[in-house]
Short mmCIF file of C-alpha atoms in Angstrom, two decimals:
data_model
loop_
_atom_site.label_atom_id
_atom_site.label_comp_id
_atom_site.label_asym_id
_atom_site.label_seq_id
_atom_site.Cartn_x
_atom_site.Cartn_y
_atom_site.Cartn_z
CA MET Z 27 0.00 0.00 0.00
CA ASP Z 28 2.77 2.35 0.83
CA GLU Z 29 4.40 2.37 -2.57
CA LEU Z 30 1.14 3.21 -4.24
CA THR Z 31 1.14 6.56 -5.96
CA TYR Z 32 -2.56 6.78 -6.66
CA ALA Z 33 -5.64 4.60 -6.90
CA PHE Z 34 -9.02 6.17 -6.69
CA LEU Z 35 -12.59 6.08 -7.86
CA THR Z 36 -14.43 9.04 -9.29
CA TYR Z 37 -18.15 9.54 -9.17
CA ALA Z 38 -19.32 12.49 -11.24
CA PRO Z 39 -22.96 12.10 -12.19
CA PHE Z 40 -22.95 15.49 -13.90
CA LYS Z 41 -20.06 16.25 -16.20
CA ASP Z 42 -19.75 19.97 -16.38
CA TYR Z 43 -21.23 21.28 -13.17
CA GLY Z 44 -22.88 19.69 -10.17
CA PRO Z 45 -21.18 17.60 -7.48
CA ALA Z 46 -18.34 15.14 -8.08
CA PHE Z 47 -16.62 12.77 -5.66
CA LYS Z 48 -13.26 11.07 -5.49
CA ILE Z 49 -12.24 8.41 -3.04
CA GLY Z 50 -8.92 6.63 -2.55
CA ARG Z 51 -5.33 7.80 -2.87
CA TYR Z 52 -5.41 11.01 -4.75
CA TYR Z 53 -3.76 14.38 -5.19
CA VAL Z 54 -5.93 17.25 -4.01
CA PHE Z 55 -5.34 20.62 -5.57
CA GLY Z 56 -7.31 23.55 -4.25
CA GLY Z 57 -5.91 26.85 -3.05
CA VAL Z 58 -3.37 26.12 -0.30
CA ALA Z 59 -3.72 22.39 -0.77
CA ALA Z 60 -1.46 20.51 -3.16
CA ASP Z 61 -1.27 17.30 -1.20
CA GLN Z 62 -1.53 13.62 -1.64
CA ILE Z 63 -4.09 12.01 0.63
CA ASP Z 64 -5.77 8.71 1.34
CA GLY Z 65 -9.31 9.91 1.71
CA VAL Z 66 -12.26 11.53 0.06
CA GLN Z 67 -12.76 14.69 -1.92
CA SER Z 68 -15.94 16.26 -3.10
CA SER Z 69 -16.23 19.27 -5.32
CA TRP Z 70 -19.40 21.00 -6.28
CA ASP Z 71 -19.71 23.81 -8.77
CA ILE Z 72 -23.07 25.04 -7.53
CA THR Z 73 -23.50 27.46 -10.41
CA THR Z 74 -21.08 28.59 -13.07
CA ALA Z 75 -20.14 31.38 -10.68
CA THR Z 76 -19.80 29.70 -7.28
CA GLY Z 77 -18.46 26.45 -6.02
CA VAL Z 78 -17.06 24.63 -3.07
CA SER Z 79 -14.74 21.68 -2.56
CA VAL Z 80 -13.79 19.78 0.57
CA PHE Z 81 -11.44 16.91 1.33
CA GLY Z 82 -10.33 14.85 4.28
CA GLY Z 83 -8.20 11.83 5.04
CA ARG Z 84 -4.69 10.77 5.89
CA PRO Z 85 -1.69 12.61 4.52
CA VAL Z 86 0.66 10.64 2.28
CA GLU Z 87 4.10 11.85 3.30
CA THR Z 88 7.49 10.59 4.30
CA GLU Z 89 6.93 9.09 7.72
CA LEU Z 90 9.16 10.16 10.52
CA ASP Z 91 6.93 8.72 13.18
CA GLY Z 92 3.83 6.55 13.40
CA LYS Z 93 0.67 7.17 11.46
CA ARG Z 94 -1.58 7.29 14.48
CA GLY Z 95 -3.31 10.58 14.94
CA ASP Z 96 -2.29 11.85 11.51
CA TYR Z 97 -5.03 13.41 9.50
CA ILE Z 98 -5.54 16.18 7.01
CA TYR Z 99 -8.59 18.09 5.85
CA GLY Z 100 -9.45 21.31 4.10
CA GLY Z 101 -11.48 23.02 1.45
CA ARG Z 102 -11.91 25.91 -0.91
CA VAL Z 103 -14.80 28.16 -1.93
CA PHE Z 104 -14.81 30.41 -4.93
CA GLN Z 105 -16.86 33.17 -6.45
CA ARG Z 106 -16.60 34.26 -10.06
CA ILE Z 107 -17.60 37.73 -11.12
CA GLU Z 108 -18.84 37.59 -14.67
CA LYS Z 109 -15.97 36.57 -16.87
CA LYS Z 110 -13.71 39.11 -15.25
CA ALA Z 111 -12.64 37.61 -11.97
CA GLU Z 112 -12.48 34.60 -9.72
CA VAL Z 113 -11.70 34.91 -6.04
CA GLY Z 114 -11.09 31.88 -3.86
CA ALA Z 115 -10.53 31.25 -0.17
CA SER Z 116 -9.10 28.02 1.16
CA PHE Z 117 -7.79 26.35 4.28
CA LEU Z 118 -5.94 23.23 5.23
CA LYS Z 119 -5.33 21.58 8.56
CA GLU Z 120 -3.03 18.70 9.27
CA ASP Z 121 -2.34 16.98 12.55
CA ASP Z 122 0.66 14.81 13.17
CA ASP Z 123 0.53 12.40 16.07
CA GLY Z 124 -2.43 14.37 17.30
CA GLY Z 125 -0.45 17.64 17.43
CA ARG Z 126 -0.91 20.70 15.23
CA TYR Z 127 1.38 20.29 12.25
CA ARG Z 128 -0.06 22.58 9.60
CA GLU Z 129 -2.76 25.24 9.64
CA GLU Z 130 -2.75 27.16 6.40
CA PHE Z 131 -5.10 29.70 4.88
CA GLY Z 132 -5.07 30.84 1.29
CA LEU Z 133 -6.51 33.56 -0.84
CA ASP Z 134 -6.36 33.24 -4.59
CA VAL Z 135 -7.43 35.48 -7.44
CA TRP Z 136 -7.75 35.39 -11.16
CA LEU Z 137 -8.50 38.66 -12.96
CA LEU Z 138 -9.06 39.78 -16.50
CA PRO Z 139 -9.26 43.53 -15.92
CA ILE Z 140 -8.86 44.47 -19.56
CA LYS Z 141 -8.96 42.39 -22.68
CA ASN Z 142 -6.00 40.08 -22.84
CA LEU Z 143 -4.34 41.04 -19.61
CA GLU Z 144 -4.59 38.14 -17.23
CA LEU Z 145 -3.52 38.46 -13.60
CA GLN Z 146 -3.46 35.61 -11.15
CA GLY Z 147 -1.89 34.51 -7.97
CA HIS Z 148 -2.26 33.63 -4.33
CA SER Z 149 -1.15 34.40 -0.81
CA PHE Z 150 -0.79 31.70 1.84
CA TRP Z 151 -0.80 32.26 5.58
CA ASN Z 152 0.74 29.95 8.17
CA ASN Z 153 -1.46 30.09 11.22
CA ILE Z 154 0.99 28.25 13.45
CA THR Z 155 4.02 30.46 12.89
CA LYS Z 156 1.63 33.40 12.31
CA GLY Z 157 3.20 34.69 9.16
CA TRP Z 158 2.84 34.74 5.38
CA MET Z 159 4.29 31.68 3.70
CA GLU Z 160 4.25 33.06 0.20
CA HIS Z 161 2.78 35.60 -2.14
CA SER Z 162 2.93 34.56 -5.73
CA TYR Z 163 1.42 36.63 -8.55
CA THR Z 164 1.76 36.55 -12.30
CA PHE Z 165 0.49 38.55 -15.20
CA ARG Z 166 0.32 37.48 -18.77
CA VAL Z 167 -0.59 39.04 -22.07
CA PRO Z 168 -1.22 36.63 -24.90
CA LEU Z 169 -1.14 38.72 -28.07
CA GLN Z 170 -1.76 37.37 -31.53
CA ARG Z 171 1.65 35.70 -31.52
CA VAL Z 172 3.79 37.21 -28.82
CA VAL Z 173 3.25 36.31 -25.16
CA ILE Z 174 4.50 38.66 -22.45
CA SER Z 175 4.49 37.52 -18.86
CA GLY Z 176 5.74 38.56 -15.47
CA LEU Z 177 6.05 37.09 -12.00
CA TYR Z 178 6.30 38.44 -8.49
CA ALA Z 179 6.89 35.96 -5.69
CA ARG Z 180 7.91 36.42 -2.12
CA SER Z 181 8.55 33.77 0.42
CA ASP Z 182 9.46 33.75 4.07
CA TYR Z 183 11.31 30.48 4.73
CA ARG Z 184 10.41 30.24 8.40
CA ASN Z 185 6.71 30.24 7.61
CA ALA Z 186 6.91 28.45 4.28
CA PHE Z 187 9.03 25.50 5.39
CA SER Z 188 7.87 25.05 8.97
CA ALA Z 189 6.22 21.70 8.24
CA ARG Z 190 9.02 19.73 6.63
CA THR Z 191 10.41 16.23 6.74
CA LEU Z 192 13.84 17.14 5.39
CA SER Z 193 16.54 19.02 7.26
CA ALA Z 194 17.80 20.69 4.06
CA PHE Z 195 14.91 23.14 4.38
CA SER Z 196 15.64 24.11 7.95
CA PRO Z 197 16.71 27.62 8.91
CA ASP Z 198 19.90 26.13 10.35
CA LEU Z 199 21.03 25.52 6.82
CA LEU Z 200 19.22 28.20 4.87
CA GLY Z 201 19.81 30.96 7.40
CA GLN Z 202 17.66 32.30 10.23
CA GLY Z 203 15.11 34.82 9.04
CA GLU Z 204 15.99 34.28 5.41
CA GLY Z 205 13.48 35.06 2.70
CA LEU Z 206 13.38 35.43 -1.05
CA THR Z 207 11.72 37.92 -3.38
CA LYS Z 208 11.66 36.81 -6.98
CA ILE Z 209 10.74 39.10 -9.83
CA GLY Z 210 10.72 37.91 -13.38
CA ALA Z 211 9.61 38.70 -16.88
CA SER Z 212 9.61 36.79 -20.14
CA VAL Z 213 8.69 37.37 -23.75
CA GLU Z 214 7.97 34.54 -26.14
CA VAL Z 215 8.02 35.18 -29.87
CA PRO Z 216 7.05 32.57 -32.45
CA LEU Z 217 9.12 33.40 -35.51
CA GLY Z 218 7.23 31.17 -37.92
CA GLY Z 219 8.28 28.01 -39.72
CA GLY Z 220 8.32 26.08 -36.47
CA VAL Z 221 10.92 28.37 -34.92
CA SER Z 222 10.24 30.10 -31.63
CA ALA Z 223 12.37 32.32 -29.42
CA SER Z 224 12.02 33.55 -25.88
CA ILE Z 225 13.96 35.73 -23.53
CA ASN Z 226 13.61 35.71 -19.79
CA TYR Z 227 14.90 37.52 -16.75
CA THR Z 228 14.59 36.62 -13.08
CA GLY Z 229 15.90 38.67 -10.20
CA TYR Z 230 16.47 36.99 -6.82
CA GLY Z 231 16.54 39.26 -3.80
CA TYR Z 232 17.34 37.83 -0.38
CA ARG Z 233 16.88 39.19 3.04
CA LYS Z 234 20.29 38.01 4.21
CA SER Z 235 22.52 36.77 1.44
CA GLY Z 236 23.64 38.44 -1.77
CA ASP Z 237 21.23 39.01 -4.64
CA ALA Z 238 21.37 37.35 -8.04
CA ARG Z 239 20.05 37.77 -11.55
CA TYR Z 240 19.39 35.04 -14.08
CA TYR Z 241 18.75 35.95 -17.67
CA GLY Z 242 19.09 34.66 -21.16
CA GLY Z 243 17.33 33.30 -24.18
CA THR Z 244 16.06 30.11 -25.70
CA ALA Z 245 15.36 29.18 -29.29
CA THR Z 246 13.50 26.06 -30.34
CA ALA Z 247 12.73 24.69 -33.77
CA GLU Z 248 10.63 21.90 -35.15
CA TRP Z 249 10.64 20.39 -38.65
CA GLN Z 250 8.40 17.38 -38.97
CA SER Z 251 10.00 14.59 -36.95
CA LEU Z 252 13.08 16.60 -36.07
CA SER Z 253 13.19 19.16 -33.29
CA GLY Z 254 15.85 20.95 -31.35
CA GLY Z 255 16.61 23.73 -28.95
CA ILE Z 256 19.45 25.84 -27.67
CA SER Z 257 19.58 28.12 -24.69
CA ILE Z 258 22.08 30.38 -23.04
CA HIS Z 259 21.65 31.87 -19.59
CA ARG Z 260 23.82 33.87 -17.32
CA MET Z 261 23.63 33.62 -13.54
CA ASP Z 262 25.02 36.82 -12.17
CA GLY Z 263 25.08 36.80 -8.39
CA GLU Z 264 26.92 38.55 -5.63
CA VAL Z 265 28.23 35.32 -4.16
CA GLU Z 266 30.84 33.23 -5.94
CA ARG Z 267 28.80 30.10 -6.54
CA LEU Z 268 26.14 32.18 -8.28
CA ARG Z 269 28.37 33.34 -11.09
CA TYR Z 270 28.20 31.07 -14.07
CA LEU Z 271 27.11 30.63 -17.64
CA GLU Z 272 24.64 27.89 -18.49
CA LEU Z 273 24.44 26.45 -21.99
CA ARG Z 274 22.12 23.78 -23.21
CA ALA Z 275 21.43 22.15 -26.57
CA TYR Z 276 19.24 19.23 -27.53
CA VAL Z 277 18.03 17.46 -30.64
CA LYS Z 278 15.25 14.97 -30.98
CA LYS Z 279 14.44 12.77 -33.95
CA SER Z 280 11.63 10.28 -34.33
CA PHE Z 281 11.49 7.41 -36.81
CA ARG Z 282 8.22 5.54 -36.64
CA ARG Z 283 8.26 3.95 -33.18
CA MET Z 284 11.75 5.05 -32.25
CA THR Z 285 12.76 8.35 -30.67
CA PHE Z 286 16.36 9.47 -30.30
CA VAL Z 287 17.42 12.35 -28.11
CA MET Z 288 20.76 14.02 -27.42
CA ASP Z 289 20.81 16.54 -24.62
CA ALA Z 290 23.87 18.44 -23.40
CA ILE Z 291 24.22 20.91 -20.54
CA ASN Z 292 27.34 22.90 -19.82
CA LEU Z 293 27.94 25.04 -16.75
CA ARG Z 294 30.92 27.37 -16.81
CA TYR Z 295 31.69 28.62 -13.34
CA GLU Z 296 33.47 31.94 -13.25
CA LEU Z 297 35.68 30.81 -10.40
CA PRO Z 298 36.73 27.19 -10.27
CA ILE Z 299 34.89 24.97 -7.76
CA SER Z 300 37.15 22.18 -6.43
CA GLY Z 301 39.51 23.09 -9.23
CA LEU Z 302 36.90 22.64 -11.95
CA LYS Z 303 35.55 25.48 -14.08
CA ASP Z 304 33.61 23.57 -16.63
CA ALA Z 305 30.91 21.08 -15.62
CA TYR Z 306 28.86 19.22 -18.17
CA SER Z 307 26.34 16.49 -18.55
CA ILE Z 308 25.53 14.75 -21.82
CA ASN Z 309 22.62 12.40 -22.19
CA GLY Z 310 21.58 10.17 -25.06
CA THR Z 311 18.24 8.41 -25.08
CA ALA Z 312 16.66 5.86 -27.40
CA THR Z 313 13.02 4.97 -26.79
CA TYR Z 314 10.91 2.39 -28.51
CA LYS Z 315 7.15 2.71 -28.32
CA ILE Z 316 5.74 -0.77 -27.91
CA ASN Z 317 2.14 0.39 -27.97
CA ASN Z 318 0.17 3.47 -26.95
CA SER Z 319 0.80 2.96 -23.29
CA LEU Z 320 4.08 1.07 -23.06
CA SER Z 321 7.54 2.15 -24.07
CA ALA Z 322 11.03 0.82 -23.45
CA GLY Z 323 14.16 2.90 -23.43
CA VAL Z 324 17.86 3.22 -22.75
CA ASP Z 325 19.52 6.34 -21.40
CA ILE Z 326 23.26 6.78 -21.51
CA GLY Z 327 24.76 9.63 -19.58
CA TYR Z 328 28.20 11.06 -19.16
CA SER Z 329 29.03 13.86 -16.80
CA LYS Z 330 31.85 15.80 -15.29
CA ASN Z 331 31.39 18.07 -12.29
CA PRO Z 332 33.25 19.17 -9.18
CA ASP Z 333 32.04 16.07 -7.30
CA PHE Z 334 32.92 13.53 -9.93
CA THR Z 335 35.61 14.30 -12.42
CA ASN Z 336 34.15 11.65 -14.70
CA ASN Z 337 30.96 9.76 -14.30
CA ALA Z 338 29.04 7.55 -16.70
CA MET Z 339 25.70 5.88 -16.23
CA VAL Z 340 23.32 3.68 -18.14
CA LEU Z 341 19.64 3.44 -17.32
CA MET Z 342 17.21 0.99 -18.86
CA LYS Z 343 13.55 1.59 -18.32
CA LEU Z 344 10.10 0.44 -19.18
CA VAL Z 345 7.46 3.11 -18.87
CA TYR Z 346 3.77 2.42 -18.66
CA ASN Z 347 1.47 5.35 -19.32
CA PHE Z 348 -2.12 5.08 -18.27
CA ARG Z 349 -4.08 6.77 -20.98
CA LYS Z 350 -7.31 8.58 -20.52
CA ASP Z 351 -8.88 7.12 -23.61
CA LEU Z 352 -7.92 3.48 -23.12
CA MET I 17 13.96 43.05 1.89
CA LYS I 18 16.22 44.41 -0.79
CA THR I 19 15.75 43.73 -4.46
CA GLY I 20 18.14 44.86 -7.15
CA ARG I 21 17.66 48.17 -8.89
CA TYR I 22 17.07 46.65 -12.31
CA GLU I 23 14.31 44.24 -11.37
CA LYS I 24 11.84 46.97 -10.62
CA TYR I 25 12.37 48.61 -13.96
CA VAL I 26 12.27 45.37 -15.92
CA PHE I 27 9.06 44.47 -14.16
CA LEU I 28 7.49 47.88 -14.60
CA MET I 29 8.43 48.10 -18.26
CA THR I 30 7.01 44.68 -19.04
CA PHE I 31 3.87 45.53 -17.13
CA LEU I 32 3.39 48.84 -18.93
CA SER I 33 3.99 47.29 -22.32
CA ALA I 34 1.48 44.62 -21.31
CA LEU I 35 -1.12 47.26 -20.53
CA PHE I 36 -0.35 49.07 -23.75
CA PHE I 37 -0.56 46.04 -26.04
CA GLY I 38 -3.23 44.26 -24.05
CA ASN I 39 -5.70 47.05 -24.64
CA GLY I 40 -5.30 47.06 -28.39
CA ILE I 41 -7.12 43.81 -28.96
CA PRO I 42 -10.76 43.95 -30.08
CA GLU I 43 -13.47 42.86 -27.61
CA PRO I 44 -14.20 39.17 -27.98
CA HIS I 45 -17.73 37.96 -28.55
CA ALA I 46 -17.50 34.78 -26.69
CA GLU I 47 -18.44 31.23 -27.46
CA GLU I 48 -18.41 29.09 -24.33
CA LEU I 49 -17.11 25.51 -24.58
CA LYS I 50 -18.57 22.94 -22.25
CA ILE I 51 -16.61 20.02 -20.89
CA THR I 52 -18.74 17.02 -21.71
CA GLY I 53 -16.32 14.12 -21.60
CA GLY I 54 -12.71 13.90 -22.58
CA HIS I 55 -11.35 16.19 -25.24
CA PRO I 56 -12.98 15.04 -28.48
CA ILE I 57 -9.70 14.72 -30.35
CA GLU I 58 -6.43 13.32 -29.11
CA LEU I 59 -3.62 15.82 -28.90
CA SER I 60 0.06 15.11 -28.98
CA GLY I 61 2.64 17.56 -27.80
CA LYS I 62 1.87 20.61 -25.74
CA PRO I 63 -1.40 22.02 -27.05
CA VAL I 64 -1.82 25.64 -28.04
CA CYS I 65 -5.59 25.79 -27.69
CA THR I 66 -5.93 28.87 -29.89
CA GLU I 67 -4.42 27.01 -32.83
CA CYS I 68 -7.72 25.18 -33.16
CA HIS I 69 -10.21 27.18 -31.10
CA SER I 70 -10.78 30.76 -32.16
CA SER I 71 -9.42 33.26 -29.68
CA ASP I 72 -12.93 34.41 -28.70
CA THR I 73 -13.74 30.93 -27.38
CA GLU I 74 -14.20 30.63 -23.65
CA VAL I 75 -13.98 27.71 -21.28
CA VAL I 76 -14.58 27.67 -17.50
CA MET I 77 -15.45 31.38 -17.73
CA ARG I 78 -12.05 32.25 -19.21
CA PRO I 79 -10.64 32.89 -22.65
CA VAL I 80 -9.34 29.59 -23.97
CA ALA I 81 -5.92 31.22 -24.50
CA ALA I 82 -5.44 31.06 -20.72
CA PHE I 83 -4.87 27.33 -21.17
CA ASN I 84 -2.39 27.53 -24.03
CA HIS I 85 0.45 25.23 -22.98
CA ASP I 86 3.17 27.65 -24.07
CA SER I 87 6.68 28.08 -22.76
CA ASP I 88 5.66 29.42 -19.34
CA TRP I 89 2.99 26.77 -18.83
CA ILE I 90 5.06 24.84 -16.30
CA ALA I 91 5.44 27.95 -14.19
CA ARG I 92 1.74 28.73 -14.54
CA HIS I 93 -0.13 25.41 -14.45
CA ARG I 94 -0.16 25.37 -10.66
CA PHE I 95 -2.41 28.41 -10.51
CA LEU I 96 -4.97 26.83 -12.80
CA ALA I 97 -4.74 23.26 -11.51
CA SER I 98 -6.48 24.25 -8.32
CA LYS I 99 -9.18 26.30 -10.00
CA THR I 100 -10.16 24.34 -13.07
CA ALA I 101 -9.37 20.76 -12.12
CA ARG I 102 -12.27 19.39 -14.11
CA LEU I 103 -10.92 20.81 -17.28
CA CYS I 104 -7.48 19.35 -16.61
CA ASP I 105 -9.13 16.00 -15.88
CA ALA I 106 -10.76 16.04 -19.31
CA CYS I 107 -7.34 15.62 -20.92
CA HIS I 108 -5.06 14.35 -18.17
CA HIS I 109 -5.09 11.21 -16.16
CA VAL I 110 -3.62 11.70 -12.71
CA SER I 111 -0.74 9.38 -13.70
CA PHE I 112 0.44 12.15 -15.97
CA CYS I 113 0.61 14.59 -13.07
CA THR I 114 2.27 12.04 -10.79
CA SER I 115 4.97 11.40 -13.36
CA CYS I 116 6.47 14.61 -11.99
CA HIS I 117 4.56 15.00 -8.72
CA ALA I 118 5.63 11.82 -7.07
CA TYR I 119 5.40 10.73 -3.48
CA LYS I 120 8.06 8.06 -3.54
CA GLU I 121 9.66 7.94 -6.89
CA GLU I 122 12.87 6.36 -7.99
CA LEU I 123 13.22 8.24 -11.23
CA LYS I 124 13.70 11.96 -11.60
CA PRO I 125 11.10 13.53 -13.90
CA SER I 126 13.82 14.29 -16.43
CA ASP I 127 14.83 10.61 -16.53
CA LYS I 128 11.26 9.49 -16.89
CA HIS I 129 10.66 12.02 -19.65
CA SER I 130 14.12 11.81 -21.19
CA ASP I 131 12.52 11.42 -24.62
CA SER I 132 10.89 14.87 -24.24
CA PRO I 133 13.79 17.33 -23.96
CA GLU I 134 11.40 20.14 -24.91
CA ARG I 135 9.68 19.91 -21.56
CA TRP I 136 10.70 22.29 -18.85
CA LEU I 137 11.86 20.02 -16.06
CA PRO I 138 13.77 20.46 -12.84
CA HIS I 139 17.23 18.91 -12.54
CA ARG I 140 18.33 17.60 -15.87
CA GLY I 141 21.50 15.64 -16.30
CA ASN I 142 23.68 14.76 -13.34
CA TYR I 143 22.30 16.99 -10.66
CA LEU I 144 23.90 16.02 -7.41
CA PHE I 145 26.46 18.75 -7.64
CA GLN I 146 24.35 21.57 -9.08
CA HIS I 147 21.50 20.96 -6.61
CA ARG I 148 23.55 22.58 -3.88
CA ILE I 149 23.56 25.79 -5.87
CA ASP I 150 19.94 25.65 -7.04
CA GLY I 151 18.64 24.47 -3.68
CA ARG I 152 20.02 27.55 -2.04
CA LEU I 153 19.05 29.85 -4.91
CA ASP I 154 15.35 29.02 -4.71
CA PRO I 155 14.36 26.36 -2.19
CA THR I 156 10.66 27.22 -2.57
CA SER I 157 10.41 25.38 -5.86
CA CYS I 158 12.22 22.32 -4.46
CA PHE I 159 10.03 22.32 -1.36
CA ARG I 160 6.89 21.72 -3.42
CA CYS I 161 8.18 18.30 -4.44
CA HIS I 162 10.70 17.43 -1.73
CA GLY I 163 9.50 19.22 1.41
CA ARG I 164 7.39 16.46 2.87
CA GLN I 165 7.65 13.67 0.34
CA ASN I 166 10.12 12.35 -2.18
CA ASN I 167 13.00 12.87 0.18
CA GLU I 168 14.14 9.48 1.33
CA VAL I 169 17.15 9.52 -0.99
CA CYS I 170 18.12 12.94 0.34
CA ARG I 171 18.52 11.59 3.85
CA ARG I 172 21.67 9.83 2.76
CA CYS I 173 23.39 13.21 3.09
CA HIS I 174 20.86 15.49 4.81
CA LYS I 175 20.45 13.88 8.21
#
């Protein structure tokens, strides 16, 4: 049972609106909740403008202690205002061994204030540490061809990572009182003939450590069964380890049931790390599609980085895809 | 909290150009699509809805363009997943989502999807070294997948 990723039943007597139920191991997504549970979920779009969803059960997480007294529940309500806005409010509560582990509240919005300008985002509150976990907002303008988008995100690690099962996210490692503000923008331009280009910029501002900027461009192209992409990005930070150039190139070619991929990533650190300035990773993949849901493949990888001066690996895999229509 | 000088301007400029261009588009006269069952035709590759549906089409009270799976879709799908789950369900089985959103998973998403290099995926290639840099740069994105699950392998080094 524990290795199971999902197994659930859905009961939705009405397709578009009206109540629907899910029972079993399932991922619930709704406002603050993005959690795997063993339990039940019911969502009901009462009208096209209002709806409610609730869930409850046991959390599916890495266990550090027993499962007794562990439960999780929550819900979300929303209100839509014409075709201009949707506002949602959500909460989630999780107990671990009978003690308060998570109490989170969320507000989310989606707005279309003027034609073609879409704004959306959310703010999450941690009611145990009494602080905002994150604010995350984006805007996007899909024009005829060009898409412009922007992001603003702010996170306070103490509140955001208080319920964790991995020490890597603890303030002891990440710094007491640390927080991140991320601001980004990107422009995507289809150039025609299967070629598309995009540029992006992200600024990282920290409360304690030095800031950083990440920017660059990507170009992708597609001609029938052949496709490829190249990208170049610069990480320009105030601390040493955040000063590097990142290059990537891939090609993909399909012949009937076979797909071949070559993918190479190169990181050029400005200052050598453990004596190495140039890290790279090259991957080759051949996949054979046995039928619509089953494929077999071999990956061959070669890499060089400050940990391993040379490292090769081979991975054989059989992937089964459950298809909606089968 | 300090943010660099440039960020504000980049953000403001993009936002202003968005307002400027966004207003120049004629008012749509909407046609609303209903979700009856699955999507009537099978799609392969990331769908740009407006390639087939006219841009004045609406679905779940939104312009269909909101669901275009374009280059920032990975960064954006989380906002929509929790609002329009029924629409996502029409095309996606949960196994598709769990191929990246795993609970206990041996394979990294980029190994599982190694035949789709066009996807935006976290940690491609040999990542054990670079993760120290990225994990510090923006732990919020890692936390979504590794904060409370998918972290047994990490314990080898992170006690």
